[in-house]
Each structure stands twice: as C-alpha cells, then as structure tokens.
Short mmCIF file of C-alpha atoms and ligand atoms in Angstrom, two decimals:
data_model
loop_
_atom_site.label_atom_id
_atom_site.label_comp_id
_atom_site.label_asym_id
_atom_site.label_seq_id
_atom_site.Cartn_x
_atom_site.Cartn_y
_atom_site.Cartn_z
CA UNK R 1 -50.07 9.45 16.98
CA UNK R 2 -49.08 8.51 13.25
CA UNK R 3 -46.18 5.92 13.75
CA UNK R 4 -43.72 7.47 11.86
CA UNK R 5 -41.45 4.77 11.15
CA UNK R 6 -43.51 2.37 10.25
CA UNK R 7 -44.88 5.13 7.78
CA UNK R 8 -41.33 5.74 5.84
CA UNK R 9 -41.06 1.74 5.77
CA UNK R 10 -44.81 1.94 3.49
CA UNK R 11 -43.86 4.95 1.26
CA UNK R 12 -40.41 5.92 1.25
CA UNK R 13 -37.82 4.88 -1.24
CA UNK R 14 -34.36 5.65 0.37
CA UNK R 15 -31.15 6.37 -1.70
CA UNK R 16 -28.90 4.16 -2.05
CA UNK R 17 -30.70 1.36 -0.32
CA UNK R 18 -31.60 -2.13 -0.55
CA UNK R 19 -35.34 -1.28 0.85
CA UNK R 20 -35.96 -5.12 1.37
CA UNK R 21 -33.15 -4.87 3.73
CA UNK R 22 -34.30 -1.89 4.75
CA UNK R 23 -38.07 -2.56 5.63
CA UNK R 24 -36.86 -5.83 7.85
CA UNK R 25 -35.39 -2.68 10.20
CA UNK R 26 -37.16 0.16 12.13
CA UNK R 27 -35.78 3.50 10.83
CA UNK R 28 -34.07 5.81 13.23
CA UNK R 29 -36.17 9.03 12.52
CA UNK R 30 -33.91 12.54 13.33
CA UNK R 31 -35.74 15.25 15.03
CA UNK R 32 -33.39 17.81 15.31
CA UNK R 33 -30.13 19.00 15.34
CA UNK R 34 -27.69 19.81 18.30
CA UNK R 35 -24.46 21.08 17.42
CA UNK R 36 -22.80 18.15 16.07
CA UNK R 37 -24.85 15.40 17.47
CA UNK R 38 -28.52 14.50 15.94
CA UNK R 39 -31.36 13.87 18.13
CA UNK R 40 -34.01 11.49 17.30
CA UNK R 41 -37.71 11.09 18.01
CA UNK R 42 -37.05 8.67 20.64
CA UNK R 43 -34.53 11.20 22.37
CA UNK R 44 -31.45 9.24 21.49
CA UNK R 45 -28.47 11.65 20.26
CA UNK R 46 -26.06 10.52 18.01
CA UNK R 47 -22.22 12.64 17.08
CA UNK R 48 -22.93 12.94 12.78
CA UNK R 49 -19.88 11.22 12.10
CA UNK R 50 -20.08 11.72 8.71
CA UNK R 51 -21.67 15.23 8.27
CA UNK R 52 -24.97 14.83 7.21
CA UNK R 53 -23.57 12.45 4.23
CA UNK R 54 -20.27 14.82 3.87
CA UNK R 55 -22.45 18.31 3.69
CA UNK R 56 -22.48 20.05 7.34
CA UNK R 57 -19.61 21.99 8.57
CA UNK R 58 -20.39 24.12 11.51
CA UNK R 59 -22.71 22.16 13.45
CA UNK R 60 -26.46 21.70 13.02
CA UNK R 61 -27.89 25.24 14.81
CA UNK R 62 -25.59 27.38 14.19
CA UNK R 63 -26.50 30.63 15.17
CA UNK R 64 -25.57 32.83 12.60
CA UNK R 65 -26.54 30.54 10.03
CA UNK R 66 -29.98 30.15 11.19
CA UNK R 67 -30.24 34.09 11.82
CA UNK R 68 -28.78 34.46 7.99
CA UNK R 69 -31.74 32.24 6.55
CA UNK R 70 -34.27 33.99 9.14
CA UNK R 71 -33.40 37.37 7.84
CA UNK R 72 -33.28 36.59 4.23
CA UNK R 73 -37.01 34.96 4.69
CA UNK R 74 -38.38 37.66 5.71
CA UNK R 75 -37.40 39.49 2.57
CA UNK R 76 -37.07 36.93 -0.22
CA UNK R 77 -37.44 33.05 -0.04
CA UNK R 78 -36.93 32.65 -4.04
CA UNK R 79 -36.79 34.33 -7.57
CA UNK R 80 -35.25 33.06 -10.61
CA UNK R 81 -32.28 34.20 -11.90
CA UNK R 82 -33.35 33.72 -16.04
CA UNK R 83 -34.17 37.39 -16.69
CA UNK R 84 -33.72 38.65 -13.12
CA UNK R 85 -30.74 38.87 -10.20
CA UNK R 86 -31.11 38.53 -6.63
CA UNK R 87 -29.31 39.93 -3.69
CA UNK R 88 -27.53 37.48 -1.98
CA UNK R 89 -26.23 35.19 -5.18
CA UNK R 90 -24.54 38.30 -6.28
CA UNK R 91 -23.14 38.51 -3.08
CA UNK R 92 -22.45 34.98 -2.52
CA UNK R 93 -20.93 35.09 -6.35
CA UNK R 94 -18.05 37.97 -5.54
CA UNK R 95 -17.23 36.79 -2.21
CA UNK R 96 -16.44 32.86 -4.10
CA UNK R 97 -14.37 34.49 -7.12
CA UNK R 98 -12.60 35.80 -3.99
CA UNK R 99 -11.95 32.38 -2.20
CA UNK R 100 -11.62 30.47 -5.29
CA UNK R 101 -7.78 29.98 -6.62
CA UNK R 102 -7.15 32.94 -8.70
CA UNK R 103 -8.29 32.82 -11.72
CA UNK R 104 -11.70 32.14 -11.69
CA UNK R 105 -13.96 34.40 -12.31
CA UNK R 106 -17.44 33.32 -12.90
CA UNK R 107 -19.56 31.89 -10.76
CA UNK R 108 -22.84 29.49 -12.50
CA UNK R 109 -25.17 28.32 -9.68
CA UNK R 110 -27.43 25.36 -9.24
CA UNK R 111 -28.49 22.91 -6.44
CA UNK R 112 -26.57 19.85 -6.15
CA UNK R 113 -23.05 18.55 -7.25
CA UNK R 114 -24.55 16.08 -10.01
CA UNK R 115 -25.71 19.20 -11.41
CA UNK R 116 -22.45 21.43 -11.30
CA UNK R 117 -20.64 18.41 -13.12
CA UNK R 118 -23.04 18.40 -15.69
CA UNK R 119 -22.85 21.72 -16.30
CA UNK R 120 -18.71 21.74 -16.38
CA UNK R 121 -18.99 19.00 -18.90
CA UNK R 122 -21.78 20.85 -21.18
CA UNK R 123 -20.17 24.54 -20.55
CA UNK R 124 -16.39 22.38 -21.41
CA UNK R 125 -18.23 21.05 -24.69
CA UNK R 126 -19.69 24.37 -25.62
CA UNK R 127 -16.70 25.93 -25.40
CA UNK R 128 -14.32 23.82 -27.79
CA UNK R 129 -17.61 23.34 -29.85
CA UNK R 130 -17.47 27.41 -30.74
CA UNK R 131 -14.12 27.75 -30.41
CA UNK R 132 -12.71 29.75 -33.39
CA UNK R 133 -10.33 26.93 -34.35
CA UNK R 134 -11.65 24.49 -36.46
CA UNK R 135 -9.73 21.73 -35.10
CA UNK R 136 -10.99 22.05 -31.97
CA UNK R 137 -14.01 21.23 -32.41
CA UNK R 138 -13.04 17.48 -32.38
CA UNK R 139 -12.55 18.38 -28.76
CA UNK R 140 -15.48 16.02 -27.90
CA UNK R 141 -14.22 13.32 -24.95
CA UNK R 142 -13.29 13.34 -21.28
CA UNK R 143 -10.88 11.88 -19.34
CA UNK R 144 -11.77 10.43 -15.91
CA UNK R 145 -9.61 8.73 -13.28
CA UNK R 146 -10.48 4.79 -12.36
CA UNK R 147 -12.44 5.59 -8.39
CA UNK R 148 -14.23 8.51 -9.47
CA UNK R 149 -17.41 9.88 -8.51
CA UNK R 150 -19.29 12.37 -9.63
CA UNK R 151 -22.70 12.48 -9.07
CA UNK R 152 -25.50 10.47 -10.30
CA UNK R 153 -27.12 12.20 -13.19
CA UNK R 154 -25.78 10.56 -16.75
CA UNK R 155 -23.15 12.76 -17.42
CA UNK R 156 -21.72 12.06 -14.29
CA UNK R 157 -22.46 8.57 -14.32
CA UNK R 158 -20.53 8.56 -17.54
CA UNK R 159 -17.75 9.58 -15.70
CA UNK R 160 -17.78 7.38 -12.99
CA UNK R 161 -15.03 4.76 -12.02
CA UNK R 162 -17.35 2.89 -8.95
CA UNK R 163 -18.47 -0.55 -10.69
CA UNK R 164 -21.13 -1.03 -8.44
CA UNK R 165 -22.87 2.36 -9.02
CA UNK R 166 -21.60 2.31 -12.41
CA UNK R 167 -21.47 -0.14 -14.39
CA UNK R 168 -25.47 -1.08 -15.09
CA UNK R 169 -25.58 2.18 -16.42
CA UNK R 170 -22.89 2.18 -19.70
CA UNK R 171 -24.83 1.42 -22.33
CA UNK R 172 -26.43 4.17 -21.60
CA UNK R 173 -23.67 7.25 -21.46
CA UNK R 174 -20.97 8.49 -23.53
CA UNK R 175 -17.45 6.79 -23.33
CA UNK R 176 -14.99 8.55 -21.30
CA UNK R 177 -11.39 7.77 -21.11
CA UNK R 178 -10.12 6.32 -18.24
CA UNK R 179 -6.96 7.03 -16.58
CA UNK R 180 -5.49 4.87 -13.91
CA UNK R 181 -5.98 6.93 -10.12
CA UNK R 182 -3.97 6.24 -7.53
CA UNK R 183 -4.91 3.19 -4.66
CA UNK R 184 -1.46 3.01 -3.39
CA UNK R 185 -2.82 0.96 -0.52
CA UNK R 186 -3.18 -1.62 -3.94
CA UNK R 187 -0.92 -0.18 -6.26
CA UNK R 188 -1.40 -2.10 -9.49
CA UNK R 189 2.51 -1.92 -10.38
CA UNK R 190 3.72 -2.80 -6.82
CA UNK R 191 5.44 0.29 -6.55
CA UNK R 192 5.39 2.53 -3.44
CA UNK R 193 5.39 6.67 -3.28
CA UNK R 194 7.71 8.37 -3.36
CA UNK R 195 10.26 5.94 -4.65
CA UNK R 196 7.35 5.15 -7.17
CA UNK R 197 7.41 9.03 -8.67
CA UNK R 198 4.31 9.18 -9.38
CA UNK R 199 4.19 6.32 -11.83
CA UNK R 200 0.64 6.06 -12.31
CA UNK R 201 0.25 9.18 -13.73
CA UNK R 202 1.73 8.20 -16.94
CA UNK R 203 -1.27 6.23 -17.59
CA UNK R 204 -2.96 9.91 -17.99
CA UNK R 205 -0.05 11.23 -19.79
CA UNK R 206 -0.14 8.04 -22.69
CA UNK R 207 -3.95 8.80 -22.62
CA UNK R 208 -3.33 12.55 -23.43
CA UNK R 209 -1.03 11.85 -26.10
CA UNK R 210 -2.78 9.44 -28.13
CA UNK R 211 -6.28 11.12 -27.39
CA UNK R 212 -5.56 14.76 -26.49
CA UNK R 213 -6.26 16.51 -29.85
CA UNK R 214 -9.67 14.79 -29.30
CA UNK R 215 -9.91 15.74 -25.08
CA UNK R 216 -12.35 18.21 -24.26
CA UNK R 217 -11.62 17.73 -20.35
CA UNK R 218 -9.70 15.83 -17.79
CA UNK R 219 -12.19 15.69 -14.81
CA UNK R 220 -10.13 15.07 -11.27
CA UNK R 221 -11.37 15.08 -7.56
CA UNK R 222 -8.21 16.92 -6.42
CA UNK R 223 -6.25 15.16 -3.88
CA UNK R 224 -8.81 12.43 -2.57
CA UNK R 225 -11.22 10.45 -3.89
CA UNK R 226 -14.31 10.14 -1.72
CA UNK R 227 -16.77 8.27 -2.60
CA UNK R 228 -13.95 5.36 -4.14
CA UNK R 229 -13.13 4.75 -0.33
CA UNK R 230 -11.29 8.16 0.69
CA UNK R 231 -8.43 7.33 -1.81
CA UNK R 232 -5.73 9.67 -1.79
CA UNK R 233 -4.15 11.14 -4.57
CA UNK R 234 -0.23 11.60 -3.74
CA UNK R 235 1.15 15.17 -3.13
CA UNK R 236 2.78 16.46 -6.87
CA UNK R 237 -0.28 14.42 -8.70
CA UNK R 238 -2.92 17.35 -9.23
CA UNK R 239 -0.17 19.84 -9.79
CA UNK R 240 1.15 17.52 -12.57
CA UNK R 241 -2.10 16.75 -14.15
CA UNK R 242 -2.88 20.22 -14.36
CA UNK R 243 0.56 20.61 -16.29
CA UNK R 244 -0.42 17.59 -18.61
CA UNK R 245 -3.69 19.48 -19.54
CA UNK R 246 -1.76 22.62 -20.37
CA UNK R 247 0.80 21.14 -22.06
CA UNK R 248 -1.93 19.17 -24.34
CA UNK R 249 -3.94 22.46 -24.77
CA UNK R 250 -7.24 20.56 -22.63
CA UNK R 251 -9.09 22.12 -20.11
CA UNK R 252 -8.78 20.75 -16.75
CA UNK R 253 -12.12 20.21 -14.15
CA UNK R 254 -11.47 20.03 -10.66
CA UNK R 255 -14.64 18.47 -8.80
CA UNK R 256 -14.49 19.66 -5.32
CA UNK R 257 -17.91 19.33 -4.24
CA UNK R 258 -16.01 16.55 -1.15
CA UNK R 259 -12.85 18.07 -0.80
CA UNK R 260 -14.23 22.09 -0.96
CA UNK R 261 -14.96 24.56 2.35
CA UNK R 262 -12.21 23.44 4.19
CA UNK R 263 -12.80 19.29 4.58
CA UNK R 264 -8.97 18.98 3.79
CA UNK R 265 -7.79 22.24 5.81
CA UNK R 266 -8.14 24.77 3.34
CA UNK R 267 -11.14 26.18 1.93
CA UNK R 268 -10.74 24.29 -1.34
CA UNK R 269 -8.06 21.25 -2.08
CA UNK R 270 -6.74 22.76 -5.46
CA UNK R 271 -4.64 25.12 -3.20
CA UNK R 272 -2.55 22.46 -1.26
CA UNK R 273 -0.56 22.19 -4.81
CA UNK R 274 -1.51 25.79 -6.20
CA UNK R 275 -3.32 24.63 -8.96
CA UNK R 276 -5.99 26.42 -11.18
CA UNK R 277 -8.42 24.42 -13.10
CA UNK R 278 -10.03 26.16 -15.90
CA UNK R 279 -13.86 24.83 -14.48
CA UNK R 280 -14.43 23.66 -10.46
CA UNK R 281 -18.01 22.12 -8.77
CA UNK R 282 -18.74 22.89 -5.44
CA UNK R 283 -21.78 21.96 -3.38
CA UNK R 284 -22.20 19.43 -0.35
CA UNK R 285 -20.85 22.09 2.14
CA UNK R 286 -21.39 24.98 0.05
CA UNK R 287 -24.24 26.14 2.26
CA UNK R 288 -22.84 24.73 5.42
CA UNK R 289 -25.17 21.40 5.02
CA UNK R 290 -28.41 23.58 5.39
CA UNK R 291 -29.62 24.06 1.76
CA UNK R 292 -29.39 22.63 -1.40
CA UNK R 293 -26.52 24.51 -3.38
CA UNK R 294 -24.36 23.99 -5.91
CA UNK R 295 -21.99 26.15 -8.49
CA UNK R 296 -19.76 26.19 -11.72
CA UNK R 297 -16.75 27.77 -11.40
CA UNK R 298 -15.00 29.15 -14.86
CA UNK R 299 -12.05 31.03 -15.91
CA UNK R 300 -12.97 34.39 -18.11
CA UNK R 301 -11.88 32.50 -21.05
CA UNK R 302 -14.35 30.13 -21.01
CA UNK R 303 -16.76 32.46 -20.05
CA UNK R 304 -16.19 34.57 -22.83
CA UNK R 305 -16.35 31.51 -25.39
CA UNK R 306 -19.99 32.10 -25.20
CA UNK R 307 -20.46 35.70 -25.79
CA UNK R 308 -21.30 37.24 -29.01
CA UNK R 309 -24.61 38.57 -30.92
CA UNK R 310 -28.26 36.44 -29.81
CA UNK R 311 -28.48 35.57 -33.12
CA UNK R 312 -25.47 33.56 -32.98
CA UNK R 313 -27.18 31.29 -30.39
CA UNK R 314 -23.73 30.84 -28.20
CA UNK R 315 -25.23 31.60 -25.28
CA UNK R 316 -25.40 28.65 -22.30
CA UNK R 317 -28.79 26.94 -23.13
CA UNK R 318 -28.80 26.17 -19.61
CA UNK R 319 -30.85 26.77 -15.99
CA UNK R 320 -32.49 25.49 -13.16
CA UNK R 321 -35.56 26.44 -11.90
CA UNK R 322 -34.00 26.89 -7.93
CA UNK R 323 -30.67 28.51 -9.37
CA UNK R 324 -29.19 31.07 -7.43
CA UNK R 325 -31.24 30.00 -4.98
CA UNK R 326 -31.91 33.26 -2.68
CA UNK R 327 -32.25 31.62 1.08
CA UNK R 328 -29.44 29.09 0.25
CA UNK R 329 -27.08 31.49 -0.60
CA UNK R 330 -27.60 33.81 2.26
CA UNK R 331 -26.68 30.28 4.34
CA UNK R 332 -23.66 30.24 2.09
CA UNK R 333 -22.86 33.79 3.14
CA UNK R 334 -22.89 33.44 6.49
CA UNK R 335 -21.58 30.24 6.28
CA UNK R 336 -18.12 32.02 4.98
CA UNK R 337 -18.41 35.23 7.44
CA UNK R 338 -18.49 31.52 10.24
CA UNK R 339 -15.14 30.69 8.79
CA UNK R 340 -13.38 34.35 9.21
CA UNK R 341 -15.03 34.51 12.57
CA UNK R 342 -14.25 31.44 14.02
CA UNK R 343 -10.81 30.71 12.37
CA UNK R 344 -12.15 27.67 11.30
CA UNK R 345 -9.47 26.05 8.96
CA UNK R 346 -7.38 26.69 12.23
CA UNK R 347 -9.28 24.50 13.70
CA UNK R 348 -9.90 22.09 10.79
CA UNK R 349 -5.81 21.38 11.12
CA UNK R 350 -5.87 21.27 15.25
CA UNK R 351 -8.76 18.67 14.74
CA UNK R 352 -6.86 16.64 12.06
CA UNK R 353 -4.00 16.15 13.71
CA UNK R 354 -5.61 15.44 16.95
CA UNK R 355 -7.40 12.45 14.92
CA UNK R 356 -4.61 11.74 13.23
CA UNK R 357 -3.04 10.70 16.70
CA UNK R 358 -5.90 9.16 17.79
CA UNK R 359 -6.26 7.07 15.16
CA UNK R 360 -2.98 5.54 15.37
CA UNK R 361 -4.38 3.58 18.39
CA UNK R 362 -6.70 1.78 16.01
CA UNK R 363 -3.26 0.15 14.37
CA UNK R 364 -3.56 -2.46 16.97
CA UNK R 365 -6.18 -4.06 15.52
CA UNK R 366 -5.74 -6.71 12.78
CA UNK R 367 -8.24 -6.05 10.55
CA UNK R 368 -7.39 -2.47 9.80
CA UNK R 369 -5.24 -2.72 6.98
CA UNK R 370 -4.59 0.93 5.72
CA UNK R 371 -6.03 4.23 7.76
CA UNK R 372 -5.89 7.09 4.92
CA UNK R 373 -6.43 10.61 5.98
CA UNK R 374 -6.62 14.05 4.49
CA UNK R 375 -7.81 17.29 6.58
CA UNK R 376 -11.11 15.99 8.56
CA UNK R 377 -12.07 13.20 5.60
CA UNK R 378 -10.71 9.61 6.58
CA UNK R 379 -11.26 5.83 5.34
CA UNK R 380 -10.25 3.30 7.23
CA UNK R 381 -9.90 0.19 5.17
CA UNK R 382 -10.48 -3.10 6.87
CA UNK R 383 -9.41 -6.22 5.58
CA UNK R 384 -9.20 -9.82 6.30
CA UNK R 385 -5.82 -10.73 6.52
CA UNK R 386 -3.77 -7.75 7.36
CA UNK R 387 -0.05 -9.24 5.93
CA UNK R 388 -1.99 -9.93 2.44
CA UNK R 389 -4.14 -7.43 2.35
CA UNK R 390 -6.57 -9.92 1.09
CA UNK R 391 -10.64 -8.03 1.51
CA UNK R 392 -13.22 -9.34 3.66
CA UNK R 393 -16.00 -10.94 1.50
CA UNK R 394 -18.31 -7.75 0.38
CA UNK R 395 -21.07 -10.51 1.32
CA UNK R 396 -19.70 -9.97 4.93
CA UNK R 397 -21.59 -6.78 5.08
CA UNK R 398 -18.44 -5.87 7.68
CA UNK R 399 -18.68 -2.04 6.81
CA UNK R 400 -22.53 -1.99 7.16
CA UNK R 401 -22.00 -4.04 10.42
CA UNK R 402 -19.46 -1.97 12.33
CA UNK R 403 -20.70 1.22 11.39
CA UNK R 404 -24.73 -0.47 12.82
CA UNK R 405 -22.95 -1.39 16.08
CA UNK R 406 -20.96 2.18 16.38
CA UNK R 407 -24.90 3.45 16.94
CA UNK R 408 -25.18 1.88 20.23
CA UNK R 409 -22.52 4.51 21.08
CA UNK R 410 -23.79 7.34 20.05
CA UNK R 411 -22.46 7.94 16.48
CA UNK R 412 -23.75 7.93 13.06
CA UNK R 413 -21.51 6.53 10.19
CA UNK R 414 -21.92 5.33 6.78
CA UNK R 415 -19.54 2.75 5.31
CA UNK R 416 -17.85 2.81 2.04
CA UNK R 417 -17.84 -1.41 1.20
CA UNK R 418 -15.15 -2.46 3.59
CA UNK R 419 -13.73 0.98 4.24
CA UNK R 420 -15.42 2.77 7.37
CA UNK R 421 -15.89 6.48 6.95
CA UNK R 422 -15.42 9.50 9.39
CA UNK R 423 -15.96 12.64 8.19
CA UNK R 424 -17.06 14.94 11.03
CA UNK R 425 -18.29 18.40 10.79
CA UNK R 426 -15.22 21.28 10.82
CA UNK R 427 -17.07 21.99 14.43
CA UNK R 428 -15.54 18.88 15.54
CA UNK R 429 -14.52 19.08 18.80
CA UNK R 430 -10.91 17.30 21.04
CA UNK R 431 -13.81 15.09 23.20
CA UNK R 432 -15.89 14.00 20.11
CA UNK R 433 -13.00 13.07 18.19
CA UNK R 434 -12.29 11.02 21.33
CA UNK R 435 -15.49 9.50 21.88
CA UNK R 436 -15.76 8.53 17.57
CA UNK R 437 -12.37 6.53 17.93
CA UNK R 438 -12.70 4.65 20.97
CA UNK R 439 -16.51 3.76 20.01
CA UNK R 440 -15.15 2.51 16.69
CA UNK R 441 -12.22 0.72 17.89
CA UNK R 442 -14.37 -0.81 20.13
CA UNK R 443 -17.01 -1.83 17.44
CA UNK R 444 -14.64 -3.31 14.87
CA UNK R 445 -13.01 -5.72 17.65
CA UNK R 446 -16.11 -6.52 18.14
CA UNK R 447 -17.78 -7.29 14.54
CA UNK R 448 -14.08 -8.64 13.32
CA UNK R 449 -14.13 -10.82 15.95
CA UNK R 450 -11.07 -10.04 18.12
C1 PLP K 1 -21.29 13.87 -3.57
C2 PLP K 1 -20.45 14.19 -4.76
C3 PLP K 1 -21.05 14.60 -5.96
C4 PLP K 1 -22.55 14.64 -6.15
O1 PLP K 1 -23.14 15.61 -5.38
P1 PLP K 1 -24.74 15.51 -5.09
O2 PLP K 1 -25.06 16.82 -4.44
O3 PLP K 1 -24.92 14.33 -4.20
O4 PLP K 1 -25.40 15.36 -6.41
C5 PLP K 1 -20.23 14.97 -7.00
N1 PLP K 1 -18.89 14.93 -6.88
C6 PLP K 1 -18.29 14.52 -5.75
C7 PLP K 1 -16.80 14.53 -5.67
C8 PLP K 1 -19.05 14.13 -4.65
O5 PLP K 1 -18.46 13.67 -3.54
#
C-alpha cells in the first residue's frame, strides 16, 4: 500500500507552512468526516475545532447537504455562467438578496473570498471610474483598518494589515489607507470602551476628511477581525463607519466571508448594528464548508453604474471559469433550507453562551491574558506575564505548541501567533464544547508550564 504520508511529505506544498518544519513531522491524513469530528486513516477522530479552517457549519455528512449535491449531479455538475444561466445559482442568488440586509440586490458569484474582495474592489473602482460626475473619478484609493485580512490575491494583499503575511508583498500592490482598528486588549491610547467612546475611530474619520474626495472604498470585517487574532470591533463601531462613508459620499465594503452564515449568531454580522454596506463578500461557509463558493454582494446603484449600450464598454470585464458554480450552489441551497429547519442561529446563541461560561474556567490560568468572543468565533490570547500583558516570544512557538498537544485529545485547532483559536461548526454540540475547553485548559497548563 502507497504510504500516504510519506507521499504528501515528497510532493505537497502546504499553505501557510514552513514545509522544512513540516517534512521533520508525519502528516495526520483525514479520511472522512463524522459529524463534527474528522476521522483519519489511522482511525483516530478528532472534534474540527476550527471548522475546516473557519468554512463548515453543519457538520461534515450532513444529510441533506449530501442528498442536495447527489441530486444536482445527476443533472448538472457545471456550466458557465458567461452567455448562459443555471438552475440553482439563480436560485441560490434570490434566496441571498433575501437574507442579505436590505438593500442588496445583486448577487456576483465566484469561488473563494480572495476572489469576492477582488471583485468588490474592481466593481467599487468601476463604478466611481464611470460615474457621471467628473470629480469622482479621482475616487481611486481604499481605506483599510490596521488587523485586516482579506484574502491572499494582490488586491487583497494590498489591503492587508497582518505584517507577517503582508508586508514582503508592498512593493508590489497599490497603497491603501490605513485606519487604526480596534485591539482594545492593547489599546494604543490606553483608553478603555465604553468610557473610551469609540476613540479610535477618529483615526478613520481624520483619514476620510483629508482623503475622502479621493476614497473609492472603506473595506471593514464587520464586528471581528479574524484572521488579526479574533479582534473585536466594539458595538456602535460598524454602525458609525458606515455613517462616516455616507457622510463623505464613499462606498462602504463589508467583508464577511468569517463573520457570514451565522458564525456570530446571525446569518451575517452587518445586522447586529443594522448596517447596509453598498458591496459585501461571502464565502468560507457559504456552501456549508463542502464546495468552493464565493459571491459579491451590490446595491442596485452600483449595479446599474455599469449598464448602458455594448459599445460603451461599461460592462464588468470580469468572470471565472467555475462561477456560479452549479453543484456548489445547490450545497448552498440546502445549506440555508438546514438553517430554517434546524433553527440553527438558535442554536448558534445556546452554544455561545454555553462556551462563553465554560470558558470563564480557563481565567484561572496565568497565561491567558484576554479571552475575546463573538457568536461561535473566539481567540484566546496567551501571554507571558498576565499583569503586563507582556507576549510570549513568537520564537516560543506557544500557539503552535498547545494547539499540537490539544491533538492527543481529540481536537483539531489552528493557532493565530500566540492567540489559540476555536471556532467550531454551528452543529456544535453542550458535550463537545465541554470536551474542547477542558482539553485546552488542560494543554496550555501544560505547554505554559503551570
Ligand atoms: C478567509 C478570509 C478571506 C479569504 O478567503 P479565501 O476563501 O481563503 O480566499 C477573506 N476575507 C476574510 C475576512 C477571511 O477570513
């Protein structure tokens, strides 16, 4: 029998990985899926603590979603959607302009979240770039919080905020703006919410009113920034950033390929403070972490920014060859019909606050300095010194320790630096959530050393 691990250590190249590090280990090869545990060739089953890398929602066989992808195989795997429609991602289309906050109205599709950010940046720059007003055509720039993340494709690397995914990679994009986000945890002005009101976001407003005539877009993860360490945005900040766009006439893109299909108890973060953004990205658990999906949202406004004769060339001079996708968005589908059915944002808030609880019993321990929660997405930073907040040494590795010990329990997790990540599937259930915590308590006395 071909030894498969030794196999991916000759010809794989793994994202996001030192491979030197990598090839000194044996890679755990998954089999298959089990609910919310993955199995793997050696019969070892493991809770997916963080999803499937943030993307899985219901589990890993659910029923209907299996039977939704069945069915639609036997019809139509894929057609393009340049010259030609297909069933399901017109059906997947009207059911999101449904779900979406009110006011958006078109739905653009492609196959991963890099990809819907670039396409809200080139669709933003279109638009201002036709616009019938002359003066907005210097509408050319985009504003991005410190933290962000947004994909790994240039434009999205442009607007990135993580200096070690980042920076190598500047002399290479366009400039954005960048407006301070909001690590209270390390507030740069010492200041603490509420008492604080919000002070950092005047770093966006002073940005908007020296460089707003010149702003095409403000580009926001709405309420928490993932990939930056699970940072969370303070309630009142989206709802007033979406006022600072309006008031300086830019649009406003929400990236909720994280935050969307109910990760922070609703189906998308935007509506925790009402707000409409004029574009939103969704993906990761668009097709309930089966398929690669992705879409643009827009507002008709935008949309309609690129109508007008052929020969005027104003159309979006833009496609992917799996867009609209026909098997992913019948998992999509059914994927939403799973929510209805199972009152699963119900359950996303039981869940939440049953972690939330549990994770108070991690308090104890000195090395975790700040536990930051929204909906079923948390970060737990650890740090060395818990009354100075001082970090552990990234050459520690503690992260990439604790969460390699947690798999002697059972569960899967992926650090961010210092700051350990859960992020289990909605399907979470009372016992797992159990299990996760005590495993993890367990592991960081253990790797901290107390
Ligand atoms: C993961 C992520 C992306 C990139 O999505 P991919 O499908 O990995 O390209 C973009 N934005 C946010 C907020 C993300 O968390």
């Amino acid at each position: 029998m071909t030894d498969l691990p030794e196999l991916d250590l000759r010809t794989l190249w793994h994202p996001f990985t030192q491979m030197g590090d990598w090839m000194d280990g044996r890679p755990v090869v998954i089999e298959r899926g089990e609910g919310n545990y993955l199995i793997d060739t050696e019969g070892r089953r493991y809770l997916d603590g963080i999803s499937s890398m943030w993307v899985n929602l219901h589990g890993h066989d659910h029923p209907r979603i299996r039977a939704a992808i069945h069915t639609q195989l036997d019809r139509l795997a894929h057609s393009t959607l340049l010259g030609l429609a297909n069933e399901p991602s017109i059906e997947l289309a009207a059911r999101l302009v449904e779900l979406a906050p009110a006011g958006l109205t078109r739905v653009f599709f492609s196959d991963n979240g890099s990809t819907a950010v670039e396409i809200a940046l080139k669709m933003a720059f279109q638009f201002w770039q036709q616009h019938e007003d002359q003066a907005s055509r210097a509408r050319t720039r985009f504003v991005a919080l410190k933290g962000a993340y947004h994909g790994d494709t240039l434009g999205a690397v442009a607007l990135g905020g993580v200096e070690s995914f980042h920076e190598i990679f500047r002399p290479l994009v366009f400039e954005a703006l960048r407006a301070e986000n909001a690590y209270c945890y390390r507030c740069p002005y010492g200041l603490r919410y509420p008492d604080c009101g919000i002070h950092c976001l005047e770093s966006l407003e002073g940005l908007l009113e020296r460089h707003g005539h010149e702003v095409a877009a403000v580009v926001v993860e709405p309420l928490v920034q993932a990939a930056a360490g699970i940072l969370l945005l303070p309630d009142g900040w989206l709802k007033r950033a979406r006022e600072l766009c309006t008031r300086h006439g830019t649009l406003l893109i929400v990236d909720e390929v994280a935050t969307g299909f109910g990760r922070t108890g609703r189906m998308f973060a935007c509506e925790h403070e009402g707000v409409t953004p004029d574009l939103m990205t969704i993906a990761k658990g668009m097709s309930a972490g089966f398929l690669p999906l992705a879409a643009t949202l827009t507002s008709e406004e935008i949309f309609e920014g690129f109508l007008g004769p052929v020969r005027d060339q104003r159309q979006f001079f833009h496609g992917h060859s799996y867009s609209g996708n026909a098997l992913a968005c019948a998992a999509s589908l059914a994927s939403l019909e799973v929510f209805e059915q199972e009152a699963v944002l119900e359950h996303v808030r039981e869940m939440s606050e049953h972690l939330a609880r549990r994770l108070e019993t991690l308090r104890r321990l000195p090395a975790v300095g700040e536990i930051r929660q929204r909906g079923l997405m948390v970060g737990i930073e650890l740090v060395q010194d818990r009354a100075t907040r001082e970090p552990f040494d990234a050459g520690e590795r503690i992260g990439a320790l604790v969460c390699m010990a947690i798999r002697k329990h059972g569960v899967i997790l992926r650090p961010l630096g210092e700051t350990i990540v859960l992020m289990p599937p909605l399907s979470v259930q009372r016992g797992e959530i159990e299990h996760l915590v005590d495993a993890l308590a367990k592991c960081i006395a253990q790797v901290t050393g107390e």
